[in-house]
Amino acid sequence: MTPPKNVITLVDKLRKDIGEHDYRYYVLAEPTISDAQYNRMMRELIELEARYPELMSPDSPTQRVSGEPTKEFPTVLHEVPMLSLSNAYNDDEVRDFDRRVRSFLPRQPFRYVCELKFDGVAIRLQYRDGILNIGATRGDGTYGDEITSNLKTIRSIPLRLQTSERNLQNIEVRGEVYMEKKDFERLNKERERTGEKPFANPRNATAGTLKLQDPKIVSRRPLRFSAFYLRSESTELASHYENLSILRTIKIPVNEHLRLCETIDDALAYWQEWSMRREDLPYEIDGVVIKVDSLRQRSILGAIAKSPRWATALKFSARQAETKLMGIRLQVGRIGTVTPVADLEPVSLGGTIVSRATLHNADYIGSLDIRVNDRVIVEKGGDVIPKISAVVKEKRSPGTKPFRMPSKCPECGSKLYRPKGEANYFCENSQCPAQIKGRIEHFASRGAMDIEGLGGAVIEQLLEERIVKNYGDLYDLKEHAERLASLERWGEKSVENLLRSIEMSKKQPFHRLLYAIGIRHVGSGIAQLFARHFRSIEELRSASVEDLVHTEGIGPEIAESVVRFLSDKKNLEILGRLRKTGLMLAAKATREKAPLAGKTFVLTGALTRFTREEAKRLIEEQGGSVVSSVSSRTDFVIVGEEAGSKRDKAKKMGIRVLDENQFLELLDKP
Ligand code: IVH
């Protein structure tokens, strides 16, 4: 049915109005209608679009959450590379920057624009005919990930530009996606409640969210956007400052605190001012940015390596405060790592009250000679966990004693063990109450036994109710089904689901189990190596440290850790139970068919989880082959850190590029 004219007009008006109200709400924070009125408009639009599907359009506000989950983000080329900024940490470095700028612009007047440096994630938006058609991450500056569906969920990013100006229909906008502090805290609380790992800081939360494959989840995360760059395809723009005001007129959010500075002293004052005022902002900034305003002058200045000569970041120093060290406590982590933690007299730092700080390890305490009752300097860098960076020795009171590492675990009393050459002490008792939850969590996790529905909150409940005491008990859970079903948040159905996933986990191959049982230093790559050389737990157990170090890729630390784990009586007892329940304590005799038969691989970049030789052998064992250069006959390119041209070439040619984790997953497939 062709839509009547008045419907077309109405749909168009609703879209414009909703766009306007999004802007008022999400950018100006000054809504002019109630939520109910807004929802009514949205519902009306949804109904009309359902009735007249031909009116559907990707820039409709109903399409903020549209794309289906993707397996992998496509790669896009940035026509104009996305550079990063050089940094300056003190006045001298800022003045050096200014001198260099002036040497490139002799006898020319110029001015700077100063902006806040958001601590978020840089992105690029491309509008075609006024409609948002591509959104991408910075990636390596030349190629980024296309994450349009995720960026469309951010309400402060307009899907359609609010302007009829011809020159502004085809533009590129760059800026920062970020999360406000209060939203970040709320998100983390929620994650803790559901047993998910909290994010370390708002930037990590933002980056993690933008990487999600499902826009539906992204849309529920409170991301925001602030622009700092405009490029138009049809007109030459002259001034950055003017560009930012153009962006504002077309309702793209631009930060309100930017300032035009005629001299470097003005810029230094701006930096100083914001280093004092940063706590008052609702979002995190890690410095300010100073940029030459004129785009013509910018092109004279050009760039060196990956950063322009016309801009630099003036970073803030870490937030510091002085306080008293009340005590040193030992904390026992998931795999028994014992870390000393400082109990502090509460002190305000970076807008929060700090009463604990990490002390890393005994050596760190020794090297700074940190003593209980000392006045100490606490520091907060990019992460949420503060650390002690110095002792104010002049204020040390008489009678304090150097710190001595206790010899016993504070949780279970077992003797602490410090492996040769390592900085940390460990509690090796796998039944230590401090470790039980973490160990079960690891056992059930994705790369391990992959038990769906067994997250942190559930494990805590099972422990509290004393239904389980270790991961071996999971396989007896069916005996407690009735009791479990009667507990809060449980019902027959959910118990049934959990039991089914536990049952399914019995089929996980030997190397997964070897990883899941939580032997220190045995990650999933090493577990696979072991599973190839030692076909069962018995074989592994009968090997000595010497035997183990003769296995390619196994060093003395790993070997020693395995031998210790497998000679512990309690561990063996649990392994015995796992065997009885039918778990794979041995590798399958043969593989039916080499799973990578005929596939060609290229390895590039620095691999971190195994050596090139190991990776090659793993591939060859499964029937694949490794060659040195990328061609149309290549099936996969495995990239490590700092992979360069081979990765780019593969992406251009549409060849599958896998990082080390994805590679392991590929090997994992039966
Ligand atoms: S300008 C070449 N302006 O800082 C100029 N960047 O190290 C590139 N950032 O990737 C960007 N606030 O993620 C610019 N007001 C601002 C910024 C800003 C934050 C980030 C951005 C960029 C990184 C550069």
CSV table of N, CA, C and O in Angstrom, one decimal, residues 524-633:
chain,number,residue,atom,x,y,z
A,524,SER,N,45.7,-21.9,28.5
A,524,SER,CA,45.1,-22.9,27.6
A,524,SER,C,46.1,-23.3,26.6
A,524,SER,O,46.0,-24.5,26.1
A,525,GLY,N,47.0,-22.5,26.1
A,525,GLY,CA,48.0,-22.9,25.1
A,525,GLY,C,48.9,-24.0,25.7
A,525,GLY,O,49.1,-25.0,25.0
A,526,ILE,N,49.4,-23.8,26.9
A,526,ILE,CA,50.3,-24.8,27.5
A,526,ILE,C,49.5,-26.1,27.8
A,526,ILE,O,50.1,-27.2,27.6
A,527,ALA,N,48.3,-25.9,28.2
A,527,ALA,CA,47.5,-27.1,28.4
A,527,ALA,C,47.4,-28.0,27.1
A,527,ALA,O,47.5,-29.2,27.2
A,528,GLN,N,47.2,-27.3,26.0
A,528,GLN,CA,47.2,-28.1,24.7
A,528,GLN,C,48.5,-28.7,24.4
A,528,GLN,O,48.5,-29.9,24.0
A,529,LEU,N,49.6,-28.0,24.7
A,529,LEU,CA,50.9,-28.7,24.5
A,529,LEU,C,51.0,-29.9,25.3
A,529,LEU,O,51.4,-31.0,24.8
A,530,PHE,N,50.7,-29.8,26.6
A,530,PHE,CA,50.8,-31.0,27.5
A,530,PHE,C,49.9,-32.1,27.0
A,530,PHE,O,50.3,-33.3,26.9
A,531,ALA,N,48.7,-31.8,26.6
A,531,ALA,CA,47.8,-32.8,26.2
A,531,ALA,C,48.3,-33.6,25.0
A,531,ALA,O,47.9,-34.7,24.7
A,532,ARG,N,49.1,-32.9,24.2
A,532,ARG,CA,49.7,-33.6,23.0
A,532,ARG,C,50.8,-34.5,23.4
A,532,ARG,O,51.0,-35.6,22.8
A,533,HIS,N,51.6,-34.1,24.3
A,533,HIS,CA,52.7,-34.9,24.7
A,533,HIS,C,52.4,-36.0,25.8
A,533,HIS,O,53.1,-37.0,25.8
A,534,PHE,N,51.5,-35.6,26.6
A,534,PHE,CA,51.2,-36.6,27.7
A,534,PHE,C,49.7,-36.9,27.5
A,534,PHE,O,48.9,-36.0,27.7
A,535,ARG,N,49.4,-38.1,27.2
A,535,ARG,CA,48.0,-38.4,26.8
A,535,ARG,C,47.1,-38.5,27.9
A,535,ARG,O,45.9,-38.7,27.7
A,536,SER,N,47.6,-38.5,29.1
A,536,SER,CA,46.6,-38.7,30.3
A,536,SER,C,47.2,-38.0,31.5
A,536,SER,O,48.4,-37.7,31.5
A,537,ILE,N,46.4,-37.8,32.5
A,537,ILE,CA,46.9,-37.2,33.8
A,537,ILE,C,47.9,-38.2,34.4
A,537,ILE,O,48.9,-37.7,34.9
A,538,GLU,N,47.7,-39.5,34.2
A,538,GLU,CA,48.7,-40.4,34.8
A,538,GLU,C,50.1,-40.2,34.2
A,538,GLU,O,51.1,-40.1,34.9
A,539,GLU,N,50.1,-40.1,32.9
A,539,GLU,CA,51.4,-39.9,32.2
A,539,GLU,C,52.0,-38.6,32.7
A,539,GLU,O,53.2,-38.5,32.9
A,540,LEU,N,51.2,-37.6,32.8
A,540,LEU,CA,51.8,-36.3,33.2
A,540,LEU,C,52.3,-36.4,34.7
A,540,LEU,O,53.3,-35.8,35.0
A,541,ARG,N,51.6,-37.1,35.5
A,541,ARG,CA,51.9,-37.3,36.9
A,541,ARG,C,53.2,-38.0,37.1
A,541,ARG,O,54.0,-37.7,38.0
A,542,SER,N,53.5,-39.0,36.2
A,542,SER,CA,54.7,-39.8,36.4
A,542,SER,C,55.9,-39.0,35.8
A,542,SER,O,57.0,-39.5,36.0
A,543,ALA,N,55.7,-37.9,35.1
A,543,ALA,CA,56.8,-37.1,34.6
A,543,ALA,C,57.5,-36.3,35.7
A,543,ALA,O,56.8,-35.8,36.6
A,544,SER,N,58.8,-36.2,35.6
A,544,SER,CA,59.6,-35.4,36.6
A,544,SER,C,59.8,-34.0,36.0
A,544,SER,O,59.5,-33.8,34.8
A,545,VAL,N,60.2,-33.1,36.8
A,545,VAL,CA,60.5,-31.7,36.3
A,545,VAL,C,61.4,-31.8,35.1
A,545,VAL,O,61.2,-31.2,34.1
A,546,GLU,N,62.4,-32.7,35.1
A,546,GLU,CA,63.4,-32.9,34.0
A,546,GLU,C,62.7,-33.3,32.8
A,546,GLU,O,62.9,-32.8,31.7
A,547,ASP,N,61.8,-34.3,32.9
A,547,ASP,CA,61.0,-34.8,31.8
A,547,ASP,C,60.2,-33.7,31.2
A,547,ASP,O,60.2,-33.5,29.9
A,548,LEU,N,59.6,-32.9,32.0
A,548,LEU,CA,58.7,-31.9,31.5
A,548,LEU,C,59.5,-30.8,30.8
A,548,LEU,O,59.0,-30.3,29.8
A,549,VAL,N,60.6,-30.4,31.3
A,549,VAL,CA,61.3,-29.3,30.6
A,549,VAL,C,61.9,-29.7,29.3
A,549,VAL,O,62.2,-28.9,28.5
A,550,HIS,N,61.9,-31.0,29.1
A,550,HIS,CA,62.3,-31.5,27.7
A,550,HIS,C,61.2,-31.3,26.7
A,550,HIS,O,61.5,-31.5,25.5
A,551,THR,N,60.0,-31.0,27.1
A,551,THR,CA,59.0,-30.8,26.2
A,551,THR,C,59.2,-29.4,25.6
A,551,THR,O,59.4,-28.4,26.4
A,552,GLU,N,59.1,-29.3,24.3
A,552,GLU,CA,59.3,-28.0,23.7
A,552,GLU,C,58.3,-27.0,24.2
A,552,GLU,O,57.1,-27.2,24.3
A,553,GLY,N,58.8,-25.8,24.6
A,553,GLY,CA,57.9,-24.7,25.0
A,553,GLY,C,57.6,-24.8,26.5
A,553,GLY,O,56.9,-23.9,27.0
A,554,ILE,N,58.1,-25.7,27.3
A,554,ILE,CA,57.9,-25.8,28.7
A,554,ILE,C,59.2,-25.4,29.5
A,554,ILE,O,60.2,-26.1,29.3
A,555,GLY,N,59.1,-24.4,30.2
A,555,GLY,CA,60.2,-23.9,31.0
A,555,GLY,C,60.2,-24.5,32.4
A,555,GLY,O,59.2,-25.1,32.8
A,556,PRO,N,61.2,-24.3,33.2
A,556,PRO,CA,61.3,-24.8,34.6
A,556,PRO,C,60.2,-24.4,35.5
A,556,PRO,O,59.7,-25.1,36.3
A,557,GLU,N,59.7,-23.1,35.3
A,557,GLU,CA,58.6,-22.6,36.2
A,557,GLU,C,57.4,-23.4,36.0
A,557,GLU,O,56.7,-23.8,37.0
A,558,ILE,N,57.0,-23.6,34.8
A,558,ILE,CA,55.8,-24.4,34.5
A,558,ILE,C,55.9,-25.8,35.0
A,558,ILE,O,55.1,-26.3,35.7
A,559,ALA,N,57.1,-26.4,34.7
A,559,ALA,CA,57.3,-27.8,35.0
A,559,ALA,C,57.2,-28.0,36.5
A,559,ALA,O,56.5,-28.9,37.0
A,560,GLU,N,57.8,-27.1,37.3
A,560,GLU,CA,57.8,-27.2,38.7
A,560,GLU,C,56.4,-27.1,39.3
A,560,GLU,O,55.9,-27.8,40.1
A,561,SER,N,55.7,-26.1,38.7
A,561,SER,CA,54.3,-25.9,39.1
A,561,SER,C,53.4,-27.1,38.9
A,561,SER,O,52.6,-27.5,39.7
A,562,VAL,N,53.6,-27.8,37.7
A,562,VAL,CA,52.8,-28.9,37.4
A,562,VAL,C,53.1,-30.1,38.4
A,562,VAL,O,52.2,-30.7,39.0
A,563,VAL,N,54.4,-30.3,38.6
A,563,VAL,CA,54.8,-31.4,39.5
A,563,VAL,C,54.2,-31.1,40.9
A,563,VAL,O,53.7,-32.0,41.6
A,564,ARG,N,54.3,-29.9,41.4
A,564,ARG,CA,53.8,-29.6,42.7
A,564,ARG,C,52.3,-29.8,42.8
A,564,ARG,O,51.8,-30.4,43.7
A,565,PHE,N,51.6,-29.4,41.8
A,565,PHE,CA,50.1,-29.5,41.8
A,565,PHE,C,49.7,-31.0,41.8
A,565,PHE,O,48.9,-31.4,42.5
A,566,LEU,N,50.4,-31.8,41.0
A,566,LEU,CA,50.0,-33.2,40.8
A,566,LEU,C,50.6,-34.1,41.9
A,566,LEU,O,50.4,-35.3,41.9
A,567,SER,N,51.4,-33.5,42.9
A,567,SER,CA,51.8,-34.3,44.0
A,567,SER,C,51.0,-33.9,45.3
A,567,SER,O,51.2,-34.5,46.3
A,568,ASP,N,50.1,-33.0,45.1
A,568,ASP,CA,49.3,-32.5,46.3
A,568,ASP,C,48.1,-33.5,46.5
A,568,ASP,O,47.4,-33.8,45.5
A,569,LYS,N,48.0,-34.0,47.7
A,569,LYS,CA,47.0,-35.1,47.9
A,569,LYS,C,45.6,-34.6,47.7
A,569,LYS,O,44.8,-35.3,47.1
A,570,LYS,N,45.3,-33.4,48.1
A,570,LYS,CA,43.9,-32.9,48.0
A,570,LYS,C,43.6,-32.8,46.5
A,570,LYS,O,42.5,-33.1,46.1
A,571,ASN,N,44.5,-32.3,45.7
A,571,ASN,CA,44.3,-32.2,44.3
A,571,ASN,C,44.0,-33.5,43.6
A,571,ASN,O,43.1,-33.7,42.8
A,572,LEU,N,44.8,-34.5,44.1
A,572,LEU,CA,44.7,-35.8,43.5
A,572,LEU,C,43.3,-36.4,43.8
A,572,LEU,O,42.7,-37.1,43.0
A,573,GLU,N,42.9,-36.1,45.0
A,573,GLU,CA,41.6,-36.7,45.5
A,573,GLU,C,40.5,-36.1,44.6
A,573,GLU,O,39.6,-36.9,44.1
A,574,ILE,N,40.6,-34.8,44.3
A,574,ILE,CA,39.5,-34.2,43.4
A,574,ILE,C,39.6,-34.8,42.0
A,574,ILE,O,38.6,-35.1,41.4
A,575,LEU,N,40.8,-34.9,41.5
A,575,LEU,CA,41.0,-35.5,40.2
A,575,LEU,C,40.4,-36.9,40.1
A,575,LEU,O,39.8,-37.3,39.1
A,576,GLY,N,40.6,-37.7,41.2
A,576,GLY,CA,40.0,-39.0,41.2
A,576,GLY,C,38.5,-39.0,41.1
A,576,GLY,O,37.9,-39.7,40.4
A,577,ARG,N,37.9,-38.0,41.8
A,577,ARG,CA,36.5,-37.9,41.8
A,577,ARG,C,36.0,-37.5,40.3
A,577,ARG,O,35.0,-38.0,39.8
A,578,LEU,N,36.8,-36.6,39.7
A,578,LEU,CA,36.4,-36.2,38.4
A,578,LEU,C,36.4,-37.4,37.4
A,578,LEU,O,35.6,-37.5,36.6
A,579,ARG,N,37.4,-38.2,37.6
A,579,ARG,CA,37.5,-39.4,36.7
A,579,ARG,C,36.3,-40.3,36.9
A,579,ARG,O,35.7,-40.7,36.0
A,580,LYS,N,35.9,-40.5,38.2
A,580,LYS,CA,34.8,-41.4,38.4
A,580,LYS,C,33.5,-40.8,37.8
A,580,LYS,O,32.7,-41.6,37.4
A,581,THR,N,33.4,-39.5,37.7
A,581,THR,CA,32.2,-38.9,37.1
A,581,THR,C,32.2,-39.0,35.6
A,581,THR,O,31.3,-38.6,35.0
A,582,GLY,N,33.3,-39.4,35.0
A,582,GLY,CA,33.4,-39.6,33.6
A,582,GLY,C,34.0,-38.4,32.8
A,582,GLY,O,33.7,-38.2,31.7
A,583,LEU,N,34.8,-37.6,33.5
A,583,LEU,CA,35.4,-36.5,32.8
A,583,LEU,C,36.7,-37.0,32.0
A,583,LEU,O,37.2,-38.1,32.4
A,584,MET,N,37.1,-36.3,31.0
A,584,MET,CA,38.2,-36.7,30.2
A,584,MET,C,39.5,-36.5,30.8
A,584,MET,O,40.1,-35.4,30.6
A,585,LEU,N,40.0,-37.5,31.5
A,585,LEU,CA,41.3,-37.3,32.1
A,585,LEU,C,42.4,-37.8,31.2
A,585,LEU,O,43.6,-38.0,31.6
A,586,ALA,N,42.0,-38.1,29.9
A,586,ALA,CA,43.0,-38.6,28.9
A,586,ALA,C,42.5,-38.1,27.6
A,586,ALA,O,41.4,-37.8,27.4
A,587,ALA,N,43.5,-37.9,26.7
A,587,ALA,CA,43.2,-37.5,25.3
A,587,ALA,C,42.5,-38.6,24.5
A,587,ALA,O,42.8,-39.8,24.8
A,588,LYS,N,41.7,-38.2,23.6
A,588,LYS,CA,41.1,-39.3,22.7
A,588,LYS,C,42.2,-40.0,21.9
A,588,LYS,O,43.2,-39.3,21.6
A,589,ALA,N,42.0,-41.2,21.7
A,589,ALA,CA,43.1,-42.0,21.0
A,589,ALA,C,43.5,-41.4,19.7
A,589,ALA,O,44.7,-41.1,19.4
A,590,THR,N,42.6,-41.3,18.8
A,590,THR,CA,43.0,-40.7,17.5
A,590,THR,C,41.9,-39.7,17.1
A,590,THR,O,40.8,-39.7,17.5
A,591,ARG,N,42.3,-38.8,16.2
A,591,ARG,CA,41.3,-37.9,15.6
A,591,ARG,C,40.8,-38.6,14.4
A,591,ARG,O,41.6,-39.2,13.6
A,592,GLU,N,39.5,-38.4,14.1
A,592,GLU,CA,38.9,-39.1,13.0
A,592,GLU,C,39.6,-38.5,11.7
A,592,GLU,O,39.9,-39.2,10.8
A,593,LYS,N,39.8,-37.2,11.7
A,593,LYS,CA,40.2,-36.6,10.4
A,593,LYS,C,41.0,-35.3,10.9
A,593,LYS,O,40.6,-34.7,11.8
A,594,ALA,N,42.1,-35.1,10.2
A,594,ALA,CA,42.9,-33.9,10.5
A,594,ALA,C,42.0,-32.6,10.2
A,594,ALA,O,41.6,-32.4,9.1
A,595,PRO,N,41.7,-31.9,11.3
A,595,PRO,CA,40.7,-30.8,11.1
A,595,PRO,C,41.2,-29.6,10.2
A,595,PRO,O,40.4,-28.9,9.7
A,596,LEU,N,42.5,-29.4,10.1
A,596,LEU,CA,43.0,-28.3,9.4
A,596,LEU,C,43.6,-28.8,8.0
A,596,LEU,O,44.4,-28.0,7.4
A,597,ALA,N,43.2,-30.0,7.6
A,597,ALA,CA,43.8,-30.6,6.4
A,597,ALA,C,43.7,-29.6,5.3
A,597,ALA,O,42.6,-29.1,5.0
A,598,GLY,N,44.8,-29.4,4.6
A,598,GLY,CA,44.7,-28.5,3.4
A,598,GLY,C,44.7,-27.0,3.6
A,598,GLY,O,44.7,-26.2,2.7
A,599,LYS,N,44.7,-26.6,4.9
A,599,LYS,CA,44.6,-25.1,5.1
A,599,LYS,C,46.0,-24.6,5.3
A,599,LYS,O,46.9,-25.2,5.9
A,600,THR,N,46.2,-23.4,4.7
A,600,THR,CA,47.5,-22.7,4.7
A,600,THR,C,47.5,-21.5,5.7
A,600,THR,O,46.5,-20.7,5.6
A,601,PHE,N,48.5,-21.4,6.5
A,601,PHE,CA,48.6,-20.3,7.5
A,601,PHE,C,49.8,-19.5,7.3
A,601,PHE,O,50.8,-19.9,6.8
A,602,VAL,N,49.7,-18.2,7.7
A,602,VAL,CA,50.8,-17.3,7.8
A,602,VAL,C,50.9,-16.8,9.2
A,602,VAL,O,49.9,-16.4,9.7
A,603,LEU,N,52.1,-16.8,9.8
A,603,LEU,CA,52.2,-16.3,11.2
A,603,LEU,C,52.9,-14.9,11.1
A,603,LEU,O,53.9,-14.8,10.4
A,604,THR,N,52.4,-13.9,11.8
A,604,THR,CA,53.1,-12.6,11.7
A,604,THR,C,53.0,-11.9,13.1
A,604,THR,O,52.1,-12.2,13.9
A,605,GLY,N,53.9,-11.0,13.3
A,605,GLY,CA,53.9,-10.3,14.6
A,605,GLY,C,54.5,-11.1,15.7
A,605,GLY,O,54.8,-12.3,15.5
A,606,ALA,N,54.6,-10.5,16.9
A,606,ALA,CA,55.2,-11.2,18.0
A,606,ALA,C,54.1,-12.0,18.7
A,606,ALA,O,53.2,-11.5,19.3
A,607,LEU,N,54.2,-13.4,18.6
A,607,LEU,CA,53.2,-14.2,19.3
A,607,LEU,C,53.6,-14.2,20.8
A,607,LEU,O,54.8,-14.3,21.1
A,608,THR,N,52.6,-14.2,21.7
A,608,THR,CA,52.9,-14.1,23.1
A,608,THR,C,52.6,-15.4,23.8
A,608,THR,O,53.1,-15.7,24.9
A,609,ARG,N,51.8,-16.2,23.2
A,609,ARG,CA,51.3,-17.4,24.0
A,609,ARG,C,52.1,-18.7,23.6
A,609,ARG,O,52.1,-19.7,24.3
A,610,PHE,N,52.8,-18.6,22.5
A,610,PHE,CA,53.7,-19.7,22.1
A,610,PHE,C,54.7,-19.2,21.2
A,610,PHE,O,54.6,-18.1,20.7
A,611,THR,N,55.8,-20.0,20.9
A,611,THR,CA,56.8,-19.5,20.0
A,611,THR,C,56.2,-19.8,18.6
A,611,THR,O,55.3,-20.6,18.4
A,612,ARG,N,56.9,-19.3,17.6
A,612,ARG,CA,56.5,-19.6,16.2
A,612,ARG,C,56.5,-21.1,15.9
A,612,ARG,O,55.7,-21.7,15.3
A,613,GLU,N,57.6,-21.7,16.5
A,613,GLU,CA,57.8,-23.2,16.3
A,613,GLU,C,56.6,-23.9,16.8
A,613,GLU,O,56.1,-24.8,16.2
A,614,GLU,N,56.1,-23.6,18.0
A,614,GLU,CA,55.0,-24.3,18.6
A,614,GLU,C,53.8,-24.1,17.8
A,614,GLU,O,53.0,-25.0,17.5
A,615,ALA,N,53.5,-22.8,17.4
A,615,ALA,CA,52.3,-22.5,16.6
A,615,ALA,C,52.4,-23.4,15.3
A,615,ALA,O,51.4,-24.0,14.9
A,616,LYS,N,53.6,-23.5,14.7
A,616,LYS,CA,53.7,-24.2,13.5
A,616,LYS,C,53.4,-25.7,13.7
A,616,LYS,O,52.6,-26.3,13.0
A,617,ARG,N,53.9,-26.2,14.8
A,617,ARG,CA,53.7,-27.6,15.1
A,617,ARG,C,52.2,-27.9,15.4
A,617,ARG,O,51.7,-28.9,14.9
A,618,LEU,N,51.6,-27.0,16.1
A,618,LEU,CA,50.2,-27.2,16.4
A,618,LEU,C,49.4,-27.2,15.1
A,618,LEU,O,48.5,-28.1,14.9
A,619,ILE,N,49.7,-26.4,14.2
A,619,ILE,CA,49.0,-26.4,12.9
A,619,ILE,C,49.3,-27.6,12.1
A,619,ILE,O,48.4,-28.3,11.6
A,620,GLU,N,50.5,-28.0,12.1
A,620,GLU,CA,50.9,-29.2,11.3
A,620,GLU,C,50.3,-30.5,11.9
A,620,GLU,O,49.9,-31.4,11.1
A,621,GLU,N,50.2,-30.5,13.2
A,621,GLU,CA,49.7,-31.7,13.8
A,621,GLU,C,48.2,-31.9,13.4
A,621,GLU,O,47.7,-33.0,13.4
A,622,GLN,N,47.6,-30.8,13.1
A,622,GLN,CA,46.2,-30.9,12.7
A,622,GLN,C,46.0,-30.9,11.2
A,622,GLN,O,45.0,-30.6,10.6
A,623,GLY,N,47.1,-31.1,10.5
A,623,GLY,CA,47.1,-31.3,9.0
A,623,GLY,C,47.3,-30.0,8.2
A,623,GLY,O,47.2,-30.0,7.0
A,624,GLY,N,47.5,-28.8,8.8
A,624,GLY,CA,47.6,-27.6,8.1
A,624,GLY,C,49.1,-27.4,7.7
A,624,GLY,O,50.0,-28.1,8.1
A,625,SER,N,49.4,-26.3,7.0
A,625,SER,CA,50.8,-26.0,6.7
A,625,SER,C,51.0,-24.5,6.9
A,625,SER,O,50.1,-23.7,6.8
A,626,VAL,N,52.3,-24.1,7.1
A,626,VAL,CA,52.6,-22.7,7.4
A,626,VAL,C,53.5,-22.2,6.3
A,626,VAL,O,54.5,-22.9,5.9
A,627,VAL,N,53.2,-21.1,5.7
A,627,VAL,CA,54.1,-20.5,4.7
A,627,VAL,C,54.5,-19.1,5.2
A,627,VAL,O,53.9,-18.6,6.1
A,628,SER,N,55.4,-18.5,4.5
A,628,SER,CA,55.9,-17.2,5.0
A,628,SER,C,55.2,-16.0,4.4
A,628,SER,O,55.2,-14.9,5.0
A,629,SER,N,54.6,-16.1,3.2
A,629,SER,CA,54.0,-14.8,2.7
A,629,SER,C,52.6,-15.0,2.4
A,629,SER,O,52.1,-16.1,2.0
A,630,VAL,N,51.9,-13.9,2.5
A,630,VAL,CA,50.4,-13.9,2.3
A,630,VAL,C,50.1,-13.9,0.8
A,630,VAL,O,50.7,-13.1,0.0
A,631,SER,N,49.3,-14.8,0.3
A,631,SER,CA,48.9,-14.8,-1.1
A,631,SER,C,47.4,-15.2,-1.2
A,631,SER,O,46.8,-15.5,-0.1
A,632,SER,N,46.9,-15.3,-2.4
A,632,SER,CA,45.5,-15.7,-2.5
A,632,SER,C,45.2,-17.1,-2.0
A,632,SER,O,44.1,-17.5,-1.8
A,633,ARG,N,46.3,-17.9,-1.9
A,633,ARG,CA,46.1,-19.3,-1.4
A,633,ARG,C,46.2,-19.4,0.1
A,633,ARG,O,46.0,-20.5,0.6
